XYZ file of C-alpha atoms in Angstrom:
639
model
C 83.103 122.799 148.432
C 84.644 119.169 148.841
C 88.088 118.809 147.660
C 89.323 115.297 147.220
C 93.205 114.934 145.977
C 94.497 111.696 145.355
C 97.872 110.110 144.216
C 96.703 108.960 140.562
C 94.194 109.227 138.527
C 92.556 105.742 138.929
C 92.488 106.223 142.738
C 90.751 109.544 142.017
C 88.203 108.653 140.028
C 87.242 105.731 142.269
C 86.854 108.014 145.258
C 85.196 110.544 143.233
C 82.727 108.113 142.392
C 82.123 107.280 145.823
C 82.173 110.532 146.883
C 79.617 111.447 144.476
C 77.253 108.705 145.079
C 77.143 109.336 148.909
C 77.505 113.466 149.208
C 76.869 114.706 145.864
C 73.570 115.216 146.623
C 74.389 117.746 149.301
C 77.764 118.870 148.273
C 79.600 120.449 145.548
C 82.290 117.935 145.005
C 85.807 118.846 142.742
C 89.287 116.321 142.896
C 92.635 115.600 141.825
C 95.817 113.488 141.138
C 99.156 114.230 142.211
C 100.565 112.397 139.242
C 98.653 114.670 136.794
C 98.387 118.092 138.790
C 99.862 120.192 141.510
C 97.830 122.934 142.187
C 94.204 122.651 141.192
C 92.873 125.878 139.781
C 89.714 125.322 141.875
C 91.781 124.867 145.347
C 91.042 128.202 146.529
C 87.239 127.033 146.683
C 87.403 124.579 148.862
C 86.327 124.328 152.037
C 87.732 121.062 153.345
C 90.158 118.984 151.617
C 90.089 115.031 151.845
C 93.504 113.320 151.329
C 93.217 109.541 149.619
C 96.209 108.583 152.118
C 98.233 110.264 154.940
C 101.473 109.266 151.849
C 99.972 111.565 149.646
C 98.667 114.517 152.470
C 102.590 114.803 152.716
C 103.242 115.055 148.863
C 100.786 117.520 148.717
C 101.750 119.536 151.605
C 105.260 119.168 150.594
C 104.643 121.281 147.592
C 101.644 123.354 148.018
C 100.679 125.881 151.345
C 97.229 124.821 151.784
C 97.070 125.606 155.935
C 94.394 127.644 155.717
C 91.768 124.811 154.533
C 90.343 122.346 156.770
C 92.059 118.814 155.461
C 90.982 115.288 156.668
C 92.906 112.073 156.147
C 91.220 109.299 154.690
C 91.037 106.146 156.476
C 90.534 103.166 153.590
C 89.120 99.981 153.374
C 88.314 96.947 151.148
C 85.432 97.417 148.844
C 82.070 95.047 150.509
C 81.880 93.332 146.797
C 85.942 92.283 147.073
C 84.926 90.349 150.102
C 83.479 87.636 148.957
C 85.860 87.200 145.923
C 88.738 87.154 149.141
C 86.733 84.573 151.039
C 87.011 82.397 147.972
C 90.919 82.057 148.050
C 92.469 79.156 149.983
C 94.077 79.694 152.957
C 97.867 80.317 153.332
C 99.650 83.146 153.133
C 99.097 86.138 150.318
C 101.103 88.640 148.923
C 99.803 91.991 149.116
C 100.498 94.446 146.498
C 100.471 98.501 146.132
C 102.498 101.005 145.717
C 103.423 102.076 148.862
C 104.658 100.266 151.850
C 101.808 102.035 154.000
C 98.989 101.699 151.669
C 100.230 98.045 152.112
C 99.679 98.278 155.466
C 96.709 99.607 155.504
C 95.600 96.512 152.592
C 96.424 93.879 155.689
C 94.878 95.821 158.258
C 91.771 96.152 156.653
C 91.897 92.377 155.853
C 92.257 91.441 159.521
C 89.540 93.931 160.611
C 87.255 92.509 158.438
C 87.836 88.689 159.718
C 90.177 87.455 156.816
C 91.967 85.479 159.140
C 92.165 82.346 156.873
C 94.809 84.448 154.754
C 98.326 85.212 155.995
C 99.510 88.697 154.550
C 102.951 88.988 152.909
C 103.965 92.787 152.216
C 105.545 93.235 148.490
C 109.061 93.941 148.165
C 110.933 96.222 145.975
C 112.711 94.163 143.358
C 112.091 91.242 144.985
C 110.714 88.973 141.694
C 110.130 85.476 143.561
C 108.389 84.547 146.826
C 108.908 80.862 147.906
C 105.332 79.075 147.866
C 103.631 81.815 147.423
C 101.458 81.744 144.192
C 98.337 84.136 144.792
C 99.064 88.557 144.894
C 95.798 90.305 146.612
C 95.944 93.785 144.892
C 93.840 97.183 145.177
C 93.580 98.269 141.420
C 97.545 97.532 141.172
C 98.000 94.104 139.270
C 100.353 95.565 136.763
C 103.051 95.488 139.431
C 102.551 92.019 141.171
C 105.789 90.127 140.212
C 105.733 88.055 137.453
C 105.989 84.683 139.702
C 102.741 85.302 140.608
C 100.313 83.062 139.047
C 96.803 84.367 140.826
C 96.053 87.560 140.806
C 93.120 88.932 143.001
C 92.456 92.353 142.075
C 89.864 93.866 144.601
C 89.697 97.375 143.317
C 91.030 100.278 144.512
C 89.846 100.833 148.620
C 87.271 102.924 149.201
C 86.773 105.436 152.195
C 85.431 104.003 155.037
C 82.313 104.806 157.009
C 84.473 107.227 159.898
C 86.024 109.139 157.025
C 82.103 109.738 155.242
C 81.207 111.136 158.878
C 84.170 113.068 159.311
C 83.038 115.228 156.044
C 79.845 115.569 156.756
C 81.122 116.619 160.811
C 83.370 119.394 159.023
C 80.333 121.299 157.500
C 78.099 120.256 160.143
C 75.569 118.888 158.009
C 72.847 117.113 160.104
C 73.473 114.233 157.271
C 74.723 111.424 159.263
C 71.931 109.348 159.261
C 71.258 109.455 155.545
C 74.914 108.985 154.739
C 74.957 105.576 157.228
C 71.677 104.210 155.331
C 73.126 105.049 152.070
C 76.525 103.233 152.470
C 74.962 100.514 154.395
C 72.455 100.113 151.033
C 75.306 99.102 149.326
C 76.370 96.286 152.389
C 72.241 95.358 151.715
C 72.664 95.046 147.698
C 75.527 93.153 148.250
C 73.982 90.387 150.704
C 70.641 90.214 148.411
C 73.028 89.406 144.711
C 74.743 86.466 147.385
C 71.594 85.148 148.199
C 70.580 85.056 144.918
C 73.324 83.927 143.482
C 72.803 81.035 146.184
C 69.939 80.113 144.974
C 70.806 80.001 141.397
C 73.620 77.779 142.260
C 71.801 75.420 143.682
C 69.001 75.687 140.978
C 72.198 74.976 138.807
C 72.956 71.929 140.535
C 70.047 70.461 140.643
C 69.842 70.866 136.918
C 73.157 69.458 136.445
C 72.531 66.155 138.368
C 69.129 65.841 136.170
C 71.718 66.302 132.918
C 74.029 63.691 134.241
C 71.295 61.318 134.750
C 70.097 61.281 130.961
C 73.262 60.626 130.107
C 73.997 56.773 128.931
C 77.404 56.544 130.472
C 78.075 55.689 134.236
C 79.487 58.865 135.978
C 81.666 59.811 138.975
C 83.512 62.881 139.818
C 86.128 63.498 142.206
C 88.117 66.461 143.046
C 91.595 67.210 144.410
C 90.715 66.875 148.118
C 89.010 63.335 147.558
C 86.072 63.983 147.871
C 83.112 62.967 145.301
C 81.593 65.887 143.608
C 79.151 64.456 140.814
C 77.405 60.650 140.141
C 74.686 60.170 138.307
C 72.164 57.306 138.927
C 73.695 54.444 136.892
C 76.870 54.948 138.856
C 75.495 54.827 142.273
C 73.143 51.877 141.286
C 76.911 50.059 139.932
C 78.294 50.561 143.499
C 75.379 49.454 145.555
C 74.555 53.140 146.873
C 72.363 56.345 146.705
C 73.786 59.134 144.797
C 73.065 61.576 147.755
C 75.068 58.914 149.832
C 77.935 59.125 147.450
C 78.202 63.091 147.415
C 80.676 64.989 149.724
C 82.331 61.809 150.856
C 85.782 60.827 150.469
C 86.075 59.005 147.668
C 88.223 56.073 148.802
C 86.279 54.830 151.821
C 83.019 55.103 150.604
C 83.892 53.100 147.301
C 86.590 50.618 148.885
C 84.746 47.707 148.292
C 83.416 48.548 145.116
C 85.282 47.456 141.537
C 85.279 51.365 140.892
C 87.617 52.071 144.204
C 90.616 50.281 143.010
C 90.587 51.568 139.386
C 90.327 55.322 140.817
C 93.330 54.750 143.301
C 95.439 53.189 140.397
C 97.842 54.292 137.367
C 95.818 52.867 134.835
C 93.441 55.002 132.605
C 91.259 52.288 130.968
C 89.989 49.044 132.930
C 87.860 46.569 132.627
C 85.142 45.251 135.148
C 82.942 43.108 136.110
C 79.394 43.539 137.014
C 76.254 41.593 138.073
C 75.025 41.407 134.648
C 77.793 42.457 132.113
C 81.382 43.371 130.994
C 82.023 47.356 131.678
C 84.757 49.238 130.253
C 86.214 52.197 133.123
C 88.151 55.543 131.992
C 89.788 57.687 134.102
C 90.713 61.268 132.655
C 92.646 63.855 134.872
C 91.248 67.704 134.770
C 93.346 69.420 136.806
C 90.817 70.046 139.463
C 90.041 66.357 139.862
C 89.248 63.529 138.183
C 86.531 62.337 136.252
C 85.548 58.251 135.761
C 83.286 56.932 132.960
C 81.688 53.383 132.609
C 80.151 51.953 129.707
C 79.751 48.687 128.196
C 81.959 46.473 126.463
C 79.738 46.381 123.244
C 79.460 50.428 123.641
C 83.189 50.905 124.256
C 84.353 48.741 121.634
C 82.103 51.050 119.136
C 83.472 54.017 120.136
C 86.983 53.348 120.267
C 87.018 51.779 116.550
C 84.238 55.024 115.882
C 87.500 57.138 117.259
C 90.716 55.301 115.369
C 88.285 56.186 111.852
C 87.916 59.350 112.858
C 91.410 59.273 113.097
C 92.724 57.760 110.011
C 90.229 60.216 108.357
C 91.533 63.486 109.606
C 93.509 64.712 112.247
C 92.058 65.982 115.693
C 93.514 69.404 116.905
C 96.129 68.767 119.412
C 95.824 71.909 121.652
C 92.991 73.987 122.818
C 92.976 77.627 124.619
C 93.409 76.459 127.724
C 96.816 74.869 126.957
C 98.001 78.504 125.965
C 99.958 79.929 128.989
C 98.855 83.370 129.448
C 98.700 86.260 132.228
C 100.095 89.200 130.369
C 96.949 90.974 129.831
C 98.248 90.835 125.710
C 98.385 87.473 125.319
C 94.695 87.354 127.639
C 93.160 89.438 125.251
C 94.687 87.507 122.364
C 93.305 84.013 123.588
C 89.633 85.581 124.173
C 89.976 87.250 120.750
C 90.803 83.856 119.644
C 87.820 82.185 121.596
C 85.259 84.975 119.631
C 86.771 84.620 116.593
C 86.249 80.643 116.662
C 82.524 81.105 117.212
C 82.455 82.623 113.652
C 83.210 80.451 110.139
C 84.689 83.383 108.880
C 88.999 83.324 107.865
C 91.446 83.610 110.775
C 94.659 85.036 109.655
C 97.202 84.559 112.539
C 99.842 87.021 112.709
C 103.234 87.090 114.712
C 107.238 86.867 115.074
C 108.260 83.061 114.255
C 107.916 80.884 117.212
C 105.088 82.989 119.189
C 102.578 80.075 118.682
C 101.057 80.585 116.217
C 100.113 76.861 115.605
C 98.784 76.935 118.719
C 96.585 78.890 118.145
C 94.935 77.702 114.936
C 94.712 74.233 116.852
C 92.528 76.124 119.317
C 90.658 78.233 116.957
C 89.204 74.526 115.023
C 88.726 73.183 118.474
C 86.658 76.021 119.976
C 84.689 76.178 116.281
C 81.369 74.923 115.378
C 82.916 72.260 112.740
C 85.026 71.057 115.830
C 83.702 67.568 114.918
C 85.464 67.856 111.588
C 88.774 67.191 110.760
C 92.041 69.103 111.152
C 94.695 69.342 108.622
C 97.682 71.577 108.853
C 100.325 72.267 105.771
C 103.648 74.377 106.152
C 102.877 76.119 102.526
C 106.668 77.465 103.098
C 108.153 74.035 103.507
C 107.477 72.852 99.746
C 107.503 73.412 95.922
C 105.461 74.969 94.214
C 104.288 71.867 92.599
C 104.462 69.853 95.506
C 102.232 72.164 97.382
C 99.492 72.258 94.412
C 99.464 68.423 94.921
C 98.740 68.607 98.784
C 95.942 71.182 98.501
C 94.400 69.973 95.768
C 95.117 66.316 95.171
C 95.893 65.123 91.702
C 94.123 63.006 88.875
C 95.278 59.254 87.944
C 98.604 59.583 85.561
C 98.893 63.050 85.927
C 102.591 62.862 87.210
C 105.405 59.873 87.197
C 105.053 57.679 90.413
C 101.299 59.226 90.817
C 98.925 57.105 93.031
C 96.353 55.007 90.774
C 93.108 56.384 91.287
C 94.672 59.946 91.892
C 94.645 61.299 95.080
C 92.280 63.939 97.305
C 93.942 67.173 98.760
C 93.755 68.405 102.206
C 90.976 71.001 100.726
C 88.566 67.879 99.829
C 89.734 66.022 102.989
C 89.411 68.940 105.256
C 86.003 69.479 104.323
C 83.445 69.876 106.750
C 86.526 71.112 109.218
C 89.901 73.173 109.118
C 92.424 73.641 107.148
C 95.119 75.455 108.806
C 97.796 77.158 106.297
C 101.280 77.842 107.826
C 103.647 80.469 106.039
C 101.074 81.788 103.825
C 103.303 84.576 103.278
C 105.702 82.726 101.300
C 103.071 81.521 98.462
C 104.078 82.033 94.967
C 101.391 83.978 92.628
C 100.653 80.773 91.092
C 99.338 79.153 94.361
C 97.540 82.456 95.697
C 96.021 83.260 92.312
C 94.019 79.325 92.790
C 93.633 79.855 96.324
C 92.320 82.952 95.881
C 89.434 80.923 93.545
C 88.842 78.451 96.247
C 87.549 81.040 98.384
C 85.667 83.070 96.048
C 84.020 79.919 94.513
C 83.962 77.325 97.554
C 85.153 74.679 95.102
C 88.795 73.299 93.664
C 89.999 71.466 91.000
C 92.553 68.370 91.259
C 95.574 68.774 89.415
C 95.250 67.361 85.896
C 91.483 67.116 86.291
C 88.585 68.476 84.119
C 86.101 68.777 86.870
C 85.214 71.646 90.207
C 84.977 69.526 93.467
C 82.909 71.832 95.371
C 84.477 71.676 99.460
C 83.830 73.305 102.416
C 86.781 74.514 104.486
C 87.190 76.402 107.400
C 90.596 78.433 106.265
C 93.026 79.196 109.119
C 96.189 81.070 108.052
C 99.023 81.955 109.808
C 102.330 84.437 108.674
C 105.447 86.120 110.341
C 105.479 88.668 107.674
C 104.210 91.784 107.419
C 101.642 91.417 104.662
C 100.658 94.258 104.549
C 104.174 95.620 102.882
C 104.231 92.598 101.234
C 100.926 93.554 99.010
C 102.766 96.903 98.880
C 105.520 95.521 97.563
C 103.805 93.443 94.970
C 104.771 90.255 96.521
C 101.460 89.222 97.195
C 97.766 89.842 96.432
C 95.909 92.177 97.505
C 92.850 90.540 96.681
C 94.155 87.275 98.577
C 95.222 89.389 101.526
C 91.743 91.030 102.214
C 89.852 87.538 101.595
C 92.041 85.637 104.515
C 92.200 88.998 106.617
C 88.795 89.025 107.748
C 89.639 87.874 111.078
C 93.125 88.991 111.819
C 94.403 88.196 115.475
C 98.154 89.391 116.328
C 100.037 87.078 118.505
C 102.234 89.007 121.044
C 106.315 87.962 121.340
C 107.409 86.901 124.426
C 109.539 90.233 125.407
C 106.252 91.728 125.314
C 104.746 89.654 127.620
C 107.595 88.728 130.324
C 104.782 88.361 132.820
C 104.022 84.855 131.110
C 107.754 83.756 131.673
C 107.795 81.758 135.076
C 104.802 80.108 134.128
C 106.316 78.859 130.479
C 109.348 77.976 132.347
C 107.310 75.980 135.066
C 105.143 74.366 132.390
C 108.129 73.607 130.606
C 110.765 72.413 133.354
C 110.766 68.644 133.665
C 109.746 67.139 137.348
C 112.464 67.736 139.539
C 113.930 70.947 138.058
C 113.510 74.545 139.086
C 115.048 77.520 138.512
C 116.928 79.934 140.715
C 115.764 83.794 141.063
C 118.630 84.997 139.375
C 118.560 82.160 136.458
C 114.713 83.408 136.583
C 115.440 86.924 136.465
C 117.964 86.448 133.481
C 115.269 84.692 131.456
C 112.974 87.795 132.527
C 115.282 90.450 131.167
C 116.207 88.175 127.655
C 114.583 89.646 124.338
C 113.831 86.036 123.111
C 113.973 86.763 119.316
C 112.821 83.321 119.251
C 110.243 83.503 121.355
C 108.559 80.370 122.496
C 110.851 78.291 120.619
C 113.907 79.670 121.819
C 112.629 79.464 125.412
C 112.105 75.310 125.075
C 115.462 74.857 123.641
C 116.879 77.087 126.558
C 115.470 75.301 129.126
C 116.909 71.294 127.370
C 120.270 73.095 127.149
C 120.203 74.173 131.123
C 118.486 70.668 132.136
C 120.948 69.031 130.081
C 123.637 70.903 132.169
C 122.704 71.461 135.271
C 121.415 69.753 138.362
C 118.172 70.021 140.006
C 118.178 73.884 140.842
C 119.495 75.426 137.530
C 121.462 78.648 137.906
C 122.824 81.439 135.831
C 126.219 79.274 135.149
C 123.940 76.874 133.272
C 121.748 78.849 130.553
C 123.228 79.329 127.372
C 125.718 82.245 126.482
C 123.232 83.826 124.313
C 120.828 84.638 127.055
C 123.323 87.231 128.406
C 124.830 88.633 125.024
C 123.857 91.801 123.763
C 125.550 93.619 120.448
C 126.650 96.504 121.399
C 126.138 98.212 118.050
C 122.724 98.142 118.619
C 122.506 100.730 121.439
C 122.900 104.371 120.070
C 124.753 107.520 122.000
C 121.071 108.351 123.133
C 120.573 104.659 124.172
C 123.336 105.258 126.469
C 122.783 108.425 128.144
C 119.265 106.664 129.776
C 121.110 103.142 130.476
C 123.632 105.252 132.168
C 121.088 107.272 134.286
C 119.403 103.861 135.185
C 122.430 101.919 135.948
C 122.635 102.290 140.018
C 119.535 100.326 139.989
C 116.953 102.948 141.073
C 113.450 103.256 139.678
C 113.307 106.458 137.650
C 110.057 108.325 136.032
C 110.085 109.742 132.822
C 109.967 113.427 134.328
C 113.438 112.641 136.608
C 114.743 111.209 133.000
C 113.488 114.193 131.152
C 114.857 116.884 134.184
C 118.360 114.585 133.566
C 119.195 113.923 130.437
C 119.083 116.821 128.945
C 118.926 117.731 125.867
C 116.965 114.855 125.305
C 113.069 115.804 124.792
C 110.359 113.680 126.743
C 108.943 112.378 123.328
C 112.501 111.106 122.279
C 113.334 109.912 126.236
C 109.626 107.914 125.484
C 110.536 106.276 122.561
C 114.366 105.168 123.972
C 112.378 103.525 127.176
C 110.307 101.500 124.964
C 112.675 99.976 122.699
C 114.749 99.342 125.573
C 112.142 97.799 127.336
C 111.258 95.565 123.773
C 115.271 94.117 124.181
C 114.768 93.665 127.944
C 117.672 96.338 129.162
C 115.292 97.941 131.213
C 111.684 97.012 132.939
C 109.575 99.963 131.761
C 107.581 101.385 135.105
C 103.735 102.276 134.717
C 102.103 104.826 136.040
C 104.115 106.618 139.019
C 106.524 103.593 138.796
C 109.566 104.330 137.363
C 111.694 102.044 134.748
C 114.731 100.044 136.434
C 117.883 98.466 134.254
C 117.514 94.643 134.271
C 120.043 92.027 134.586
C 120.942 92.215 130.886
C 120.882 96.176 130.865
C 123.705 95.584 133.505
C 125.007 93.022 131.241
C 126.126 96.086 128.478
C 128.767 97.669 130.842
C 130.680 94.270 131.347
C-alpha cells in the first residue's frame, strides 16, 4: 500500500487526487495531513510512504518512528493548466506566496524550469504587508495569505508531483508500469494543448463575429488600448480616415491616424469634438475604460437627438450613479457579495440590502438598477429615515390639488408613479412608522398606490430596492415592524460585509480614495489595516481628507486622526487579556499553542476570544496552520 502524508488537508486531497488518477488503478492508495493527524491508524500498512515536501518528511519524522518503511520525497511542480493562466501575466517581477520559505523555492524553481522567464520571482516575507511596485502574488492554493497590498492574485492550485516522483513509486514496488504511467500523465499535457487550440479557434470565431457586430452598428467606431495600439474599427470609421480596417488594426494609433481629423481629437483633453468631413458635420466622443479608450462618431443631426433624448431622460428620472464594477472588492466576502448582487439584479424580485451604516449600501442598490432588466428606467432614491411621517407619504405617493397649504396646483406624482417602469431604492426602511409600512405593504401586494387626498388607485410598476442597518429581524420580534412587510421586501436579502471584516479591501479603498500625489506609508497603511472602522466606508473617506489635509505627499502615522489608534480599554475582558498577552512579542501562534498556554481557558472559549479580537483589529486571525499575530492597535492597548 501507498501512503501519501501531506502538511494540510487541501494539499492532501490534491495529491490524492492525482495519485488516484495515475496509480489507483494498480495500487491501494491511503493519505494524510499533518495539521489534522499524527499517526494514521493505517501506517502500519504501508509499504512506501510519499512525503508532499522534504518540510513536512521532517515534521513527520520528528514525531513518528517510521524507519522501517520505504519513504520517497516528492519533487513538485506547477500544474500544466496554471501555465497558460502564468503566461498571461505581464512581465515584471511577482511575488510568490506559500507557506514555507522552501515550498517557495521550489514555486520559482519550477517557474524557471518551465521557461517563465518573462516573470521575475519575489519570495514572500513574514510580516512584511507592502512590496514597492509590486501589484500581482502567484500562489499555489494559498491566496488567503498574500498581503493585502496585493491587488492580482494568481492562484495556480496547489503543485502537483512531478513525472520523476510518479516513477519513483512505481520503481519502489517494481511495477513494470512506467510506460502507462508516462502516457497517462502526458494525456493530461495532450488535453491541455487540444482545449488551447480550441479555445483558439473560438477566439478568433469570436472576433470575427465581433467586427461583423461593429459593422451594423450606425455609429463610427475606433478602439484603442493602453499600449496605443488600435484594437477595434468598424467600416464607417476606416472609410472616415481614408483606410482599410485590416490596415488600421494592430497599429499604433497615433501614426497611422496623424493626418486624419480623428488623430488630434484622440491625442487631446477634450471628450466631445466636432469635425469636419467630405460630406457633413460629425460629432467625436472619447470615453476612457480603463484598458483603453474608445472613440465614437456620429452626425450632427444624430448627436444633437441624442443628447436632448439624454437631458429628458434626465429631467425625467435619475440614472444610477455607480455600477458593480465601481465597488472595490478582493476580500472573498465582499466578492461573493457583488456576484450575489449581479444574480440578484437579473431577477425583478425585492432586494433588501442589509449592513452596518456606511458599508455601501447605496452602492449597491445603484448597481443592482443598473445591472437590472428595467436599467432603461429611471432611478429614484429616498432616505425614508430623513423625514416625517407626512412628509414621506407625500414623496412616495404624491398628493392631490389642495390637499395641503402651499400644495402644488395640479397635485403632484410620487417617486412610486415616477419610478415606474424602473427603481425605487428605499434607504432606512427600518425606521418606517406603522402608518407608512401598513400602505407600503399595499403597494406591493396590489402593484398600485393612491395619492394623498385622492379618491383613485394609480396602478405603478416599481422595482423596490431597500436597504437597513438594523436588525429586522428583532425588530419584527420586537413589534417594531411588520412581519408581513419584512417577508414581502426580504425576498432577496444580500448582507453587505463591514470593512474590519474585509481588511484585504483596505489598500485598494485607500488607493482609490487618495488624491494624485498622495500615498501612504507601510506603517500609516498598517494602522489603517489593524483599525475596526465602526464607520466603515465612511469613516475611511473622512480619514483619509483629515491626513491629506495634514500631511504632505507621503502621509505617515503622525498624520491620521487620534481615533485610529484609540481603543477603550473597558472593552477587553480578563480573558481578552490573557491571549493579547500571549500574542504580544509578535509571534504567530495556533490555536493549539494558545490552548496548551492559556490554561484554563478551553479551545471553544480561546476560539471565540480570537474572533472578536480579530472583528476590533487587535489581532490578524491566522488560517489554517497560520497562526494569529497582535496588530499595530493590539500593541496599541499596553501603551
Amino acid at each position: 500500500m501507498l501512503g501519501l502524508i501531506a502538511g494540510s488537508k487541501k494539499t492532501e486531497d490534491a495529491l490524492f487526487y492525482q495519485l488516484r488518477q495515475l496509480l489507483g488503478d494498480f495500487l491501494p492508495i491511503r493519505s494524510c495531513a499533518l495539521d489534522e493527524t499524527r499517526k494514521p491508524e493505517w501506517l502500519h500498512q504501508a509499504e512506501v510512504l510519499v512525503f508532499s515536501s522534504d518540510s513536512v518528511r521532517q515534521e513527520w519524522e520528528h514525531t513518528v518512528s517510521s524507519a522501517d518503511i520505504h519513504s520517497i520525497t516528492g519533487i513538485r511542480t506547477i500544474d500544466p493548466e496554471a501555465i497558460n493562466d502564468l503566461l498571461h501575466i505581464a512581465p515584471g517581477r511577482v511575488l510568490i506566496v506559500n507557506d514555507d520559505a522552501q515550498s517557495i523555492r521550489e514555486t520559482a524553481e519550477s517557474m524557471f524550469q518551465l521557461g517563465l522567464t518573462h516573470l521575475t520571482p519575489v519570495p514572500l516575507e513574514a510580516s512584511k504587508l507592502y512590496y514597492d511596485g509590486i501589484s500581482v502574488a502567484v500562489t499555489p492554493g494559498e491566496p488567503e495569505k498574500c498581503p493585502p497590498s496585493i491587488s492580482t492574485i494568481a492562484d495556480i492550485g496547489v503543485r502537483p508531483f512531478s513525472m520523476k516522483t510518479l516513477l519513483d513509486i512505481v520503481d519502489a514496488f517494481e511495477l513494470p508500469l512506467a510506460s502507462q504511467v508516462s502516457e497517462r500523465y502526458l494525456q493530461t499535457i495532450v488535453r491541455l494543448q487540444r482545449r488551447l487550440i480550441e479555445e483558439e479557434e473560438q477566439t478568433s470565431s469570436l472576433m470575427s463575429h465581433y467586427h461583423d457586430l461593429l459593422d451594423q452598428v450606425d455609429d463610427a467606431i475606433l478602439a484603442v488600448d493602453t499600449a496605443g495600439l488600435i484594437t477595434a474599427a468598424n467600416k464607417r470609421m476606416a472609410a472616415f480616415c481614408g483606410m482599410q480596417e485590416t490596415t488600421l488594426l494592430g497599429r499604433r494609433a497615433v501614426d497611422m491616424l496623424v493626418s486624419t481629423p480623428v488623430g488630434p481629437f484622440l491625442t487631446s483633453d477634450d471628450s466631445r469634438q466636432t469635425v469636419s468631413g467630405e460630406d457633413d458635420e460629425y460629432v467625436l466622443y472619447k470615453t476612457d475604460t480603463g484598458s483603453g479608450t474608445i472613440m465614437t462618431m456620429k452626425s450632427v443631426e444624430t448627436a444633437f437627438e441624442v443628447e436632448q433624448t439624454a437631458k429628458r431622460a434626465k429631467q425625467d428620472g435619475l440614472r444610477p450613479q455607480y455600477t458593480l464594477d465601481d465597488i472595490i472588492a478582493r476580500d472573498p466576502e465582499m466578492v461573493r457579495a457583488k456576484e450575489a448582487a449581479r444574480k440578484m439584479a437579473a431577477s425583478l424580485h425585492p432586494v433588501l440590502l442589509q449592513g452596518e451604516t456606511g458599508v455601501g449600501k447605496e452602492l449597491f442598490a445603484h448597481a443592482v438598477h443598473h445591472n437590472s432588466p428595467v436599467w432603461q428606467g429611471p432611478f429614484f432614491a429616498v432616505n425614508a429615515g430623513a423625514m416625517t411621517e407626512s412628509l414621506l407619504l407625500s414623496e412616495l405617493f404624491g398628493y392631490e390639488e389642495g390637499t395641503f397649504t402651499g400644495a402644488q396646483k395640479g397635485g403632484r406624482r410620487g417617486l412610486f408613479e415616477l419610478a415606474s417602469g424602473g427603481t425605487l431604492f428605499l434607504d432606512e426602511i427600518g425606521d418606517l412608522s406603522p402608518n407608512v409600512q401598513g400602505q407600503l405593504l399595499r403597494v406591493l401586494q396590489e402593484g398600485e398606490i393612491r395619492r394623498v387626498g385622492g379618491s383613485r388607485n394609480i396602478p405603478v410598476d416599481v422595482r423596490i430596492v431597500t436597504a437597513t442597518n438594523k436588525v429586522l429581524d428583532e425588530e419584527v420580534e420586537q413589534g417594531r415592524f411588520r412581519a408581513d412587510l419584512f417577508y414581502r421586501l426580504r425576498v432577496l436579502p444580500l448582507t453587505i460585509p463591514p470593512l474590519r471584516e474585509r481588511t484585504q479591501d483596505i489598500p485598494l479603498l485607500v488607493q482609490a480614495f487618495l488624491p494624485e500625489g498622495n500615498a501612504l506609508s507601510e506603517a500609516a497603511l498598517e494602522a489603517l489595516t489593524s483599525y475596526s472602522w465602526p464607520g466603515n466606508i465612511r469613516e475611511l473617506k473622512s480619514c483619509l481628507a483629515y491626513a491629506v489635509t495634514l500631511g504632505g505627499d507621503v502621509i505617515s502615522t503622525d498624520d491620521l486622526p487620534a481615533t485610529v489608534f484609540a481603543r477603550p480599554a473597558s472593552s477587553l475582558t480578563p480573558d481578552h487579556l490573557i491571549i493579547l498577552d500571549l500574542l504580544r512579542d509578535g509571534t504567530r501562534k495556533s490555536l493549539k499553542q494558545l490552548e496548551q498556554e492559556a490554561a484554563p481557558l478551553t479551545l471553544q472559549q480561546i476560539r471565540r476570544i480570537v474572533e472578536q479580537l480579530d472583528r476590533e483589529g487587535l489581532i490578524q486571525k491566522g488560517r489554517g496552520r497560520i497562526g494569529s499575530q497582535i496588530t499595530r492597535a493590539g500593541m496599541a492597548v499596553y501603551a
